[in-house]
Coordinates of C-alpha atoms in Angstrom, one line a residue:
Chain A
X1 CA 127.0 142.9 140.9
X2 CA 125.1 144.5 138.0
X3 CA 125.0 141.1 136.3
X4 CA 123.4 139.5 139.3
X5 CA 120.7 142.2 139.4
X6 CA 120.2 141.8 135.7
X7 CA 119.6 138.1 136.0
X8 CA 117.3 138.7 139.0
X9 CA 115.2 141.1 136.9
X10 CA 115.1 138.5 134.1
X11 CA 113.9 135.9 136.6
X12 CA 111.3 138.3 137.9
X13 CA 110.0 139.1 134.4
X14 CA 109.9 135.6 133.1
X15 CA 108.6 134.1 136.4
X16 CA 105.7 136.5 136.6
X17 CA 105.0 136.2 132.9
X18 CA 104.6 132.5 133.5
X19 CA 102.4 133.3 136.4
X20 CA 100.1 135.4 134.1
X21 CA 99.9 132.4 131.9
X22 CA 99.3 129.7 134.5
X23 CA 97.0 131.3 137.0
X24 CA 93.3 130.8 136.5
X25 CA 92.4 133.8 138.6
X26 CA 92.0 136.9 136.3
X27 CA 92.9 139.3 139.1
X28 CA 96.0 137.4 140.0
X29 CA 97.0 137.5 136.4
X30 CA 96.6 141.3 136.4
X31 CA 98.9 141.5 139.5
X32 CA 101.4 139.2 138.0
X33 CA 101.4 141.5 134.9
X34 CA 102.3 144.3 137.3
X35 CA 105.4 142.4 138.4
X36 CA 106.3 141.6 134.8
X37 CA 106.1 145.3 133.8
X38 CA 108.2 146.3 136.8
X39 CA 110.8 143.7 135.8
X40 CA 110.9 145.0 132.3
X41 CA 111.3 148.5 133.7
X42 CA 114.3 147.2 135.7
X43 CA 115.7 145.7 132.5
X44 CA 115.3 149.1 130.7
X45 CA 117.3 150.8 133.5
X46 CA 120.1 148.2 133.1
X47 CA 120.1 148.8 129.3
X48 CA 120.7 152.5 130.0
X49 CA 117.2 153.7 129.1
X50 CA 116.2 155.5 132.3
X51 CA 113.5 157.7 130.8
X52 CA 111.9 154.7 129.1
X53 CA 111.9 152.8 132.4
X54 CA 110.2 155.7 134.3
X55 CA 107.6 156.1 131.6
X56 CA 107.1 152.4 131.6
X57 CA 106.3 152.5 135.3
X58 CA 104.2 155.7 134.9
X59 CA 102.1 154.6 131.9
X60 CA 102.0 150.8 132.0
X61 CA 102.1 150.1 135.7
X62 CA 100.3 153.3 136.8
X63 CA 97.8 153.6 133.9
X64 CA 97.2 150.7 131.6
X65 CA 97.2 148.1 134.4
X66 CA 94.5 150.2 136.2
X67 CA 92.5 150.0 133.0
X68 CA 93.0 146.2 132.8
X69 CA 91.8 145.9 136.4
X70 CA 88.8 148.1 135.6
X71 CA 88.2 145.8 132.6
X72 CA 88.0 142.9 135.1
X73 CA 85.7 144.8 137.4
X74 CA 83.4 145.8 134.5
X75 CA 83.1 142.3 133.1
X76 CA 79.7 140.8 134.0
X77 CA 79.6 137.4 135.5
X78 CA 76.3 135.7 135.8
X79 CA 76.5 133.2 138.6
X80 CA 78.4 134.9 141.3
X81 CA 76.6 133.7 144.3
X82 CA 77.1 134.4 148.0
X83 CA 80.6 133.3 149.0
X84 CA 82.0 132.4 152.3
X85 CA 82.9 135.7 154.2
X86 CA 86.2 134.3 155.4
X87 CA 87.6 133.2 152.1
X88 CA 89.0 135.2 149.2
X89 CA 86.6 135.8 146.3
X90 CA 88.0 134.2 143.2
X91 CA 87.5 135.7 139.8
X92 CA 88.2 132.7 137.7
X93 CA 88.4 132.4 133.9
X94 CA 86.5 129.7 132.2
X95 CA 88.3 130.2 128.9
X96 CA 91.2 127.8 128.7
X97 CA 91.8 127.6 125.0
X98 CA 95.4 128.3 124.2
X99 CA 95.5 127.8 120.4
X100 CA 94.8 131.4 119.3
X101 CA 96.9 132.8 122.1
X102 CA 99.8 130.6 120.9
X103 CA 99.3 131.6 117.2
X104 CA 99.2 135.3 118.0
X105 CA 102.2 135.2 120.5
X106 CA 104.2 133.0 118.1
X107 CA 103.5 135.4 115.2
X108 CA 104.6 138.4 117.2
X109 CA 107.7 136.6 118.5
X110 CA 108.8 135.4 115.0
X111 CA 108.4 138.9 113.6
X112 CA 110.3 140.5 116.5
X113 CA 113.0 137.8 116.4
X114 CA 113.7 138.1 112.7
X115 CA 113.8 141.9 113.0
X116 CA 116.2 141.9 115.9
X117 CA 118.5 139.3 114.3
X118 CA 118.8 141.3 111.1
X119 CA 119.2 144.7 112.8
X120 CA 122.6 146.2 113.0
X121 CA 123.1 147.8 116.5
X122 CA 125.8 150.5 116.5
X123 CA 126.1 150.5 120.3
X124 CA 126.7 146.8 120.5
X125 CA 130.5 146.9 120.1
X126 CA 131.1 149.8 122.4
X127 CA 131.9 149.9 126.1
X128 CA 128.6 150.2 128.1
X129 CA 128.2 153.7 129.6
X130 CA 125.4 155.1 131.7
X131 CA 124.2 158.6 131.5
X132 CA 120.8 160.2 131.9
X133 CA 118.9 160.3 128.7
X134 CA 116.2 162.8 129.9
X135 CA 118.2 165.8 129.0
X136 CA 118.9 164.6 125.4
X137 CA 115.3 163.6 124.9
X138 CA 114.1 167.0 126.1
X139 CA 116.5 168.8 123.8
X140 CA 115.7 166.7 120.8
X141 CA 112.0 167.0 121.5
X142 CA 112.1 170.8 121.4
X143 CA 114.3 171.1 118.4
X144 CA 114.5 168.3 115.8
X145 CA 111.2 166.4 116.7
X146 CA 109.0 169.4 117.6
X147 CA 106.5 168.7 114.8
X148 CA 106.1 165.0 115.7
X149 CA 105.8 166.1 119.3
X150 CA 102.8 168.4 118.4
X151 CA 101.4 165.7 116.2
X152 CA 101.5 163.4 119.2
X153 CA 99.5 166.0 121.0
X154 CA 96.8 165.9 118.3
X155 CA 96.9 162.1 118.4
X156 CA 96.3 162.2 122.2
X157 CA 93.4 164.6 121.6
X158 CA 91.8 162.3 119.1
X159 CA 92.3 159.3 121.4
X160 CA 90.8 161.3 124.3
X161 CA 87.7 162.2 122.3
X162 CA 87.3 158.8 120.8
X163 CA 87.9 156.9 124.0
X164 CA 85.6 159.0 126.1
X165 CA 82.8 158.9 123.5
X166 CA 83.1 155.1 123.2
X167 CA 83.2 154.6 126.9
X168 CA 80.4 157.0 127.6
X169 CA 78.1 155.4 125.0
X170 CA 77.7 152.4 127.2
X171 CA 76.5 154.5 130.1
X172 CA 73.0 153.8 131.2
X173 CA 71.8 157.4 131.1
X174 CA 72.4 158.0 127.4
Chain B
X1 CA 123.1 157.2 136.7
X2 CA 123.1 153.5 137.4
X3 CA 124.1 154.0 141.0
X4 CA 121.1 156.3 141.5
X5 CA 118.8 153.6 140.4
X6 CA 120.7 151.2 142.6
X7 CA 119.8 153.4 145.6
X8 CA 116.1 153.2 144.5
X9 CA 116.4 149.4 144.2
X10 CA 118.0 149.3 147.7
X11 CA 115.1 151.3 149.1
X12 CA 112.6 148.9 147.5
X13 CA 114.4 145.8 148.8
X14 CA 114.7 147.4 152.3
X15 CA 111.0 148.3 152.3
X16 CA 110.0 144.7 151.3
X17 CA 112.4 143.2 153.8
X18 CA 111.2 145.5 156.6
X19 CA 107.6 144.6 155.9
X20 CA 108.4 140.9 155.9
X21 CA 110.5 141.2 159.1
X22 CA 107.8 143.1 161.0
X23 CA 105.1 140.7 159.9
X24 CA 107.3 137.7 160.9
X25 CA 108.1 139.2 164.4
X26 CA 104.5 140.1 164.8
X27 CA 103.5 136.5 164.0
X28 CA 105.8 135.3 166.8
X29 CA 104.5 137.7 169.4
X30 CA 100.8 137.9 168.7
X31 CA 98.2 135.5 170.1
X32 CA 96.4 133.6 167.4
X33 CA 92.7 133.3 168.2
X34 CA 90.7 133.7 165.0
X35 CA 87.0 133.8 165.0
X36 CA 84.3 134.4 162.3
X37 CA 84.1 138.2 163.0
X38 CA 87.9 138.6 162.7
X39 CA 88.2 136.6 159.5
X40 CA 85.4 138.4 157.7
X41 CA 86.3 140.5 154.6
X42 CA 86.9 144.1 155.7
X43 CA 84.1 146.2 154.3
X44 CA 84.4 149.4 156.5
X45 CA 82.3 147.8 159.2
X46 CA 79.6 146.5 156.9
X47 CA 78.6 142.9 156.7
X48 CA 79.9 141.8 153.3
X49 CA 77.0 140.5 151.1
X50 CA 77.3 138.4 147.9
X51 CA 80.4 138.0 145.7
X52 CA 83.1 140.6 145.1
X53 CA 83.0 139.8 141.4
X54 CA 80.1 142.1 140.4
X55 CA 79.8 144.5 137.5
X56 CA 81.1 147.9 138.6
X57 CA 79.6 151.1 137.2
X58 CA 81.1 152.2 133.9
X59 CA 81.6 155.8 135.2
X60 CA 84.9 154.7 136.7
X61 CA 86.1 153.6 133.3
X62 CA 85.6 156.9 131.6
X63 CA 87.6 158.7 134.3
X64 CA 90.3 156.1 134.2
X65 CA 90.7 156.3 130.4
X66 CA 91.0 160.2 130.6
X67 CA 93.5 159.7 133.4
X68 CA 95.7 157.4 131.3
X69 CA 95.8 160.0 128.5
X70 CA 96.9 162.7 130.8
X71 CA 99.5 160.3 132.2
X72 CA 101.0 160.1 128.7
X73 CA 101.0 163.9 128.5
X74 CA 102.9 164.0 131.8
X75 CA 105.6 161.7 130.4
X76 CA 106.1 164.3 127.6
X77 CA 106.3 167.1 130.1
X78 CA 109.1 165.6 132.1
X79 CA 112.0 165.9 129.6
X80 CA 110.7 169.3 128.6
X81 CA 110.9 170.5 132.1
X82 CA 114.5 169.5 132.4
X83 CA 115.6 171.5 129.4
X84 CA 113.1 174.4 129.5
X85 CA 115.0 176.6 132.0
X86 CA 118.6 175.6 131.2
X87 CA 120.7 178.7 131.4
X88 CA 123.3 177.8 128.8
X89 CA 120.6 177.1 126.2
X90 CA 118.8 180.3 126.9
X91 CA 122.0 182.4 126.8
X92 CA 123.1 180.8 123.5
X93 CA 119.9 181.6 121.7
X94 CA 119.5 185.1 123.3
X95 CA 116.4 184.1 125.2
X96 CA 114.6 182.6 122.2
X97 CA 114.9 179.0 123.5
X98 CA 112.8 179.6 126.6
X99 CA 110.0 181.4 124.7
X100 CA 110.0 178.8 121.9
X101 CA 109.8 175.8 124.2
X102 CA 107.2 177.5 126.4
X103 CA 105.0 178.2 123.4
X104 CA 105.4 174.7 122.1
X105 CA 104.4 173.2 125.4
X106 CA 101.5 175.6 125.8
X107 CA 100.2 174.5 122.4
X108 CA 100.6 170.8 123.4
X109 CA 98.8 171.3 126.8
X110 CA 96.1 173.4 125.1
X111 CA 95.4 170.6 122.7
X112 CA 94.7 168.2 125.5
X113 CA 92.8 170.8 127.5
X114 CA 90.6 171.1 124.4
X115 CA 89.9 167.4 124.7
X116 CA 89.1 167.7 128.4
X117 CA 86.8 170.6 127.7
X118 CA 85.1 168.5 125.0
X119 CA 84.5 165.6 127.4
X120 CA 83.3 168.1 130.1
X121 CA 80.8 169.9 127.7
X122 CA 79.5 166.6 126.5
X123 CA 78.9 165.6 130.1
X124 CA 81.2 162.5 130.1
X125 CA 82.7 163.7 133.4
X126 CA 79.3 163.9 135.1
X127 CA 78.9 161.4 137.8
X128 CA 76.1 158.9 137.0
X129 CA 73.8 159.0 140.0
X130 CA 71.7 156.0 140.6
X131 CA 67.9 156.7 140.4
X132 CA 66.3 156.3 143.8
X133 CA 63.3 154.1 143.7
X134 CA 60.5 155.8 145.6
X135 CA 57.9 153.3 146.6
X136 CA 54.5 154.0 145.1
X137 CA 51.2 152.9 146.5
X138 CA 48.3 152.4 144.1
X139 CA 45.1 152.6 146.0
X140 CA 41.7 154.2 145.5
X141 CA 41.7 155.6 149.0
X142 CA 42.7 159.3 149.0
X143 CA 45.6 160.4 151.2
X144 CA 43.3 162.7 153.2
X145 CA 41.5 159.7 154.7
X146 CA 44.8 158.2 155.9
X147 CA 45.6 161.6 157.5
X148 CA 42.3 161.7 159.3
X149 CA 42.8 158.2 160.7
X150 CA 46.3 159.1 161.8
X151 CA 45.0 162.1 163.6
X152 CA 42.2 160.2 165.2
X153 CA 44.4 157.5 166.7
X154 CA 47.4 159.6 167.7
X155 CA 47.9 159.6 171.4
X156 CA 48.7 163.0 172.6
X157 CA 52.3 163.3 173.8
X158 CA 53.0 164.0 177.4
X159 CA 54.2 167.5 177.8
X160 CA 58.0 167.9 178.1
X161 CA 59.3 168.8 181.4

């Protein structure tokens, strides 16, 4: 049963990832990315990483994807004339070059693949077990990793100041 | 743990199936008589003009980017909230655990509140209002002359009953 769900999630992830690649409509690509990220969250749950799955949904599906859709909305297109009222408005990409995308994706894939093949996973040989990781993460965060936790706070502060400054510099009133 | 997520998955599947079922049954029952008005893109009653693919105002982006950063903060808050008030941990450390974790989280939240205060003081959160274009008339005729003509040709209103 779990295996069937696992393969269904793989199918969802890969299928919608191909959808991102194949569709010409930028907005559809963003929504296919939503399905991909949801599928990855499901795979995280099946790998026993429940906290990672929830934060994946919260940050990537809830936050980053909204930013991507805002990026589509903020992009200026010149010749968007009057369209038929009764038909969907298509936001089509004209950029169809795949060489650089292939180079970047292939590079990342080869690095990740070589790292994963060489890595020695301790949990690989053991029986799979499922227990909530939130408690462990919280306890570790407050004891062993409390300094990295506060440094993450400083990092978020820097990101907040930098991002809002950059985003506001393009506002028309300043 | 896995069965809890299984319940969530069942809820999602049931929700999707129910939506599909209702739409299917509806398509069997409803009469199908489309016209131009019904097929128009819904714009809260307005007539849709132009293309949806326009450049939106950048003010939304600033708010969205601040939202994402506080989203990340929230992810850190969740595991903290589960262990912060645990009785066994507090009793083992004689109450120190609760104060320590509370202080750590207060420092963490205060750091981000500082960032929010910065964005607020700098005015990044201010809503950009579009400047209204007031039509201007460039004419050598003074306004008082227009007023005179208006008064001359105004028909007196009939008295209200």
